[in-house]
Short mmCIF file of C-alpha atoms in Angstrom, two decimals:
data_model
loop_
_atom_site.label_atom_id
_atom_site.label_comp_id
_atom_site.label_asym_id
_atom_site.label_seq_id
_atom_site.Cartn_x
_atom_site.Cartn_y
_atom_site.Cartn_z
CA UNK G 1 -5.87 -62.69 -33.73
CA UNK G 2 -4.89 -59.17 -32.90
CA UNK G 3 -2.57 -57.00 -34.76
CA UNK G 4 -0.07 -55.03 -32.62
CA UNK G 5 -1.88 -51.78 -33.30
CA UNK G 6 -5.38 -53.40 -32.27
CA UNK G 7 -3.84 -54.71 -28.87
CA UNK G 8 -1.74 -51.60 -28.36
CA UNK G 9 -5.15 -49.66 -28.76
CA UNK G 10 -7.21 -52.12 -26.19
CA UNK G 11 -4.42 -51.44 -23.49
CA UNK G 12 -4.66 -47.90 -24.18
CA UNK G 13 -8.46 -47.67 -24.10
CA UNK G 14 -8.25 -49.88 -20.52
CA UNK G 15 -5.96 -47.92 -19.13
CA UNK G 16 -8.05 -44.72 -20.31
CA UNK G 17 -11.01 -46.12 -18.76
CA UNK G 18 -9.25 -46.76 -15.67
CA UNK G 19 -8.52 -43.32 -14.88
CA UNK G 20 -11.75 -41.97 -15.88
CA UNK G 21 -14.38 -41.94 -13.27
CA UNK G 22 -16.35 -40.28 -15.79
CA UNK G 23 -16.06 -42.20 -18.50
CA UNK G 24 -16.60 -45.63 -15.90
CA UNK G 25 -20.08 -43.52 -14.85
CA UNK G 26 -21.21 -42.84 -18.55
CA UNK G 27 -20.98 -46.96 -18.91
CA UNK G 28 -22.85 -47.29 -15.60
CA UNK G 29 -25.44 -44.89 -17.19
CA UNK G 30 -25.61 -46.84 -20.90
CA UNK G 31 -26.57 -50.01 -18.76
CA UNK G 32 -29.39 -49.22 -16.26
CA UNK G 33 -29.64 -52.76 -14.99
CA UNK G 34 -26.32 -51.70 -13.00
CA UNK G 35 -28.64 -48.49 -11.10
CA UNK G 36 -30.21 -50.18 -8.42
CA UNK G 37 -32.39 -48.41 -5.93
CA UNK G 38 -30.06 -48.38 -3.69
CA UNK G 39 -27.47 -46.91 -6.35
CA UNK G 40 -29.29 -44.38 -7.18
CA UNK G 41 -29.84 -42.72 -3.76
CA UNK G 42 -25.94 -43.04 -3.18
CA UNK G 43 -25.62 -41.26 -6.07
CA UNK G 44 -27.83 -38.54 -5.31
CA UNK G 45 -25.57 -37.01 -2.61
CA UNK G 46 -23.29 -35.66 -5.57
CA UNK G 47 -19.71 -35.38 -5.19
CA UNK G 48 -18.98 -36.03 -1.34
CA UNK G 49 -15.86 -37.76 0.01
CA UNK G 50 -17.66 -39.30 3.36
CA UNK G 51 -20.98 -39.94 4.26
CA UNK G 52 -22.39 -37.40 5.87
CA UNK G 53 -22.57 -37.55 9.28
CA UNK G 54 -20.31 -40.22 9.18
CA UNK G 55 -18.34 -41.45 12.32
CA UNK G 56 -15.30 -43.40 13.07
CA UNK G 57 -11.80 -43.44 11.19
CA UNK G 58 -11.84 -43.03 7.25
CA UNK G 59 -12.20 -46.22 5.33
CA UNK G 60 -11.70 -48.07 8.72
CA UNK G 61 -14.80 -48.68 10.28
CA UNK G 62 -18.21 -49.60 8.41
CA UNK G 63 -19.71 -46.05 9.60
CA UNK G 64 -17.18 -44.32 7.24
CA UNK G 65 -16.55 -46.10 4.11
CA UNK G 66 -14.42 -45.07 0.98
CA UNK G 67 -17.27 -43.87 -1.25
CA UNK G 68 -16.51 -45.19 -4.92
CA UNK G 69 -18.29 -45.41 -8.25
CA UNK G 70 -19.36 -49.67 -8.74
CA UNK G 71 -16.53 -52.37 -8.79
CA UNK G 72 -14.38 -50.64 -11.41
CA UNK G 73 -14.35 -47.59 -8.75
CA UNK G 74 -13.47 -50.51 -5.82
CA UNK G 75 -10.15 -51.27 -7.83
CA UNK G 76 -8.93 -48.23 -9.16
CA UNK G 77 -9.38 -46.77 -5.96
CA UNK G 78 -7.45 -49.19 -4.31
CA UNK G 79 -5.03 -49.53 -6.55
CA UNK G 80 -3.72 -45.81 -6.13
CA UNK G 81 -3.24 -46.35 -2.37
CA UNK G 82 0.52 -45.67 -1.84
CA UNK G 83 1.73 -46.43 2.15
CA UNK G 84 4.03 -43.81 3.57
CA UNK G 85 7.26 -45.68 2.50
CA UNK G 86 6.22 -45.74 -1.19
CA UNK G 87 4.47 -49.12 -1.48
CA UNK G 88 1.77 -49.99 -3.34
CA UNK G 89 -1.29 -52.57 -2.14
CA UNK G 90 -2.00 -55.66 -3.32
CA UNK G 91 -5.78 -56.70 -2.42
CA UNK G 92 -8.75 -58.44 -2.60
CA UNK G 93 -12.53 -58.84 -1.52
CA UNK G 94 -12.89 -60.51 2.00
CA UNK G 95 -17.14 -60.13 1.96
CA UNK G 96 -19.70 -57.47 2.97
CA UNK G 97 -20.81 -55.81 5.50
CA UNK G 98 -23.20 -53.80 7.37
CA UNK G 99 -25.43 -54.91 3.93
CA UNK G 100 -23.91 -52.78 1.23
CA UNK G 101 -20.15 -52.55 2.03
CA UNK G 102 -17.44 -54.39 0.78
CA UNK G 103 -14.31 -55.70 2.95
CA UNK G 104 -11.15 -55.98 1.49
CA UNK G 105 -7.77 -57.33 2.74
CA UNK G 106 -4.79 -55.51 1.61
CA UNK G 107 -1.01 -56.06 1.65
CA UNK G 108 2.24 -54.09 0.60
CA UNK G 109 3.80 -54.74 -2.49
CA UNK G 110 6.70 -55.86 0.19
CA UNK G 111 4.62 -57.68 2.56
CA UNK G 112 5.24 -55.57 5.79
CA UNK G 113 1.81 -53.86 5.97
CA UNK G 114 -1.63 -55.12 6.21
CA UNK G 115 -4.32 -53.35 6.46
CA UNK G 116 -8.52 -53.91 6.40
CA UNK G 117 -10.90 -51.04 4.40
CA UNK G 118 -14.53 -50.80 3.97
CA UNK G 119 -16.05 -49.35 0.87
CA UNK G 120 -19.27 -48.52 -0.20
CA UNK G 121 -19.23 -49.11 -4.22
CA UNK G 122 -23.16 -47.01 -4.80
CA UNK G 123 -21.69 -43.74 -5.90
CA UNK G 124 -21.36 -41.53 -9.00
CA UNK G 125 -17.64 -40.50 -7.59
CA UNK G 126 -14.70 -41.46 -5.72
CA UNK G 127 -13.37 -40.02 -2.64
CA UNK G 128 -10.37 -38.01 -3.14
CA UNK G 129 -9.13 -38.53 0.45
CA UNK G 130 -6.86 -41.19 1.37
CA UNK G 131 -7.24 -43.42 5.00
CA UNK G 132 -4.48 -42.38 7.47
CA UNK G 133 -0.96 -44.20 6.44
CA UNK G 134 -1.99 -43.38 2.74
CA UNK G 135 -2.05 -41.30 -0.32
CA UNK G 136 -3.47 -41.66 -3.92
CA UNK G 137 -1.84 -41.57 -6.85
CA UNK G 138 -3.52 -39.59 -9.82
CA UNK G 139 -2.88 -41.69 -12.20
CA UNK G 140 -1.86 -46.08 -12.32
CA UNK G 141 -0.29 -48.00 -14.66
CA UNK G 142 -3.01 -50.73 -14.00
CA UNK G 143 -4.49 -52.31 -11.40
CA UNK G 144 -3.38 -54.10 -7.94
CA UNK G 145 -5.91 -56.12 -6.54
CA UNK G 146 -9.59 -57.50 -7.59
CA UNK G 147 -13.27 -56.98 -6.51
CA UNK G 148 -13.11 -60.69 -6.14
CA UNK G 149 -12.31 -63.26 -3.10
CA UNK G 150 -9.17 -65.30 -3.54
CA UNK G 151 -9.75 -68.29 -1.13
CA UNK G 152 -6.09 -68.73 -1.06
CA UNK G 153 -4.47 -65.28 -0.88
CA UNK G 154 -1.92 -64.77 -1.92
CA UNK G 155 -1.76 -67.54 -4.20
CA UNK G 156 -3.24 -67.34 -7.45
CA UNK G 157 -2.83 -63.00 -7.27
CA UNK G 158 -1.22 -62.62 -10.83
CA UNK G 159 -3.77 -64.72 -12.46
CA UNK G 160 -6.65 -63.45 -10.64
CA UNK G 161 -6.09 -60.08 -11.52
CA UNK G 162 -5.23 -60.75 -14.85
CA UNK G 163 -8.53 -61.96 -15.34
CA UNK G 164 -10.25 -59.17 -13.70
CA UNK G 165 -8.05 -56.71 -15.50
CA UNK G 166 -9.52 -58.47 -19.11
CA UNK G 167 -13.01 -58.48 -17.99
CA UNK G 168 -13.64 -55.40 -15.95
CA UNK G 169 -10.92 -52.81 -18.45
CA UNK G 170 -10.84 -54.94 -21.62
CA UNK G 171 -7.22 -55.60 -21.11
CA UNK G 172 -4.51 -57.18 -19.13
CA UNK G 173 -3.67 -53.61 -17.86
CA UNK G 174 -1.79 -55.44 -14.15
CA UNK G 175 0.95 -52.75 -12.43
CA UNK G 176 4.11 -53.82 -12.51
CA UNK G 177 4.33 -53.07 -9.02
CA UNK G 178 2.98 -56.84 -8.93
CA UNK G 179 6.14 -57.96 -9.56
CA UNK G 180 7.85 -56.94 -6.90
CA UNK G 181 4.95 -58.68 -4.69
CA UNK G 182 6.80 -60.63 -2.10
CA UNK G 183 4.18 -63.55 -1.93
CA UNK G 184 6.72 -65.76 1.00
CA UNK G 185 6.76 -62.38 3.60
CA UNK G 186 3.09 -61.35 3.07
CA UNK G 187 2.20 -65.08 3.70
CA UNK G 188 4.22 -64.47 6.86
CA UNK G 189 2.35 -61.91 7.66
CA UNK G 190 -1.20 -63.01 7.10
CA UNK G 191 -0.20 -65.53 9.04
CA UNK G 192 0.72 -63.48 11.72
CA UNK G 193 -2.55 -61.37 11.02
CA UNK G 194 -5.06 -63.95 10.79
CA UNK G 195 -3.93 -65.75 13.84
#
């Protein structure tokens, strides 16, 4: 069992780690079964925020992905989108695409905006651009969504991300801006969405 101090520690190293894109690339580096080939020539264009040469809107379309560091860079990422009227997004994996992207589905904290991204995980940095309707936040006080599918978003978002919080930071480092997650309007929504 933990003693305060030990768990106060753990949610203070996770949330460290969180914000760190260095420190989240020097455990990518320890571990070189998580360098694949592909990895490694992502991460040999250096510190870009698009591809280059890349076309179509930012984050958008699959010919202009978000450029991120591995899953942890996926999540933090998305977790410091903020809309234009202050919300925070709530989010999850859909699939892939075009081989080596990642979909995800994301909804305000308030359930009036929904919104599709593609990301492209095989880099050493994250872009410091947001797509239009967004900015980042420099730092979060943990994170809002998962690198995982939930077959029934939004049902089962707290616990999902509780469990990716543990095994991806160490910790159940979750934003409170979960809380105010309207689950009955973005249902509404989806529904409208999906079709």
């Amino acid at each position: 069992m933990l003693t305060v101090r030990e768990y106060t520690k753990r949610l203070d190293d996770a949330l460290t780690f969180l914000n760190d894109v260095e420190l989240q690339n020097e455990y990518i580096e320890d571990f070189p079964q998580f360098m694949t080939d592909y990895a490694r020539e992502r991460h040999a264009m250096g510190e870009v925020d698009t591809w280059p040469n890349a076309t179509g809107e930012f984050g958008r379309t699959p010919t202009n992905p978000i450029l991120v560091n591995e899953t942890w860079g996926e999540i933090t990422y998305l977790s410091r989108l903020v809309t234009t009227d202050g919300q925070r997004m709530i989010f999850h994996r859909l699939g892939s695409a075009a081989g080596a992207l990642d979909i995800f589905e994301l909804v305000s904290e308030g359930g009036t905006f929904y919104d599709r991204l593609f990301v492209d995980m095989y880099h050493r940095h994250c872009s410091k651009i947001a797509p239009t309707g967004y900015t980042l936040l420099k730092t979060i006080d943990g994170i809002t969504g998962t690198s995982e599918r939930i077959a029934d978003f939004p049902d089962d978002v707290c616990a999902t991300l509780v469990h990716t919080a543990i095994n991806k930071f160490g910790a159940a480092v979750v934003s409170y801006s979960v809380a105010k997650f309207d689950e009955d309007k973005v249902a509404e929504l989806l529904k409208r969405v999906r079709g």
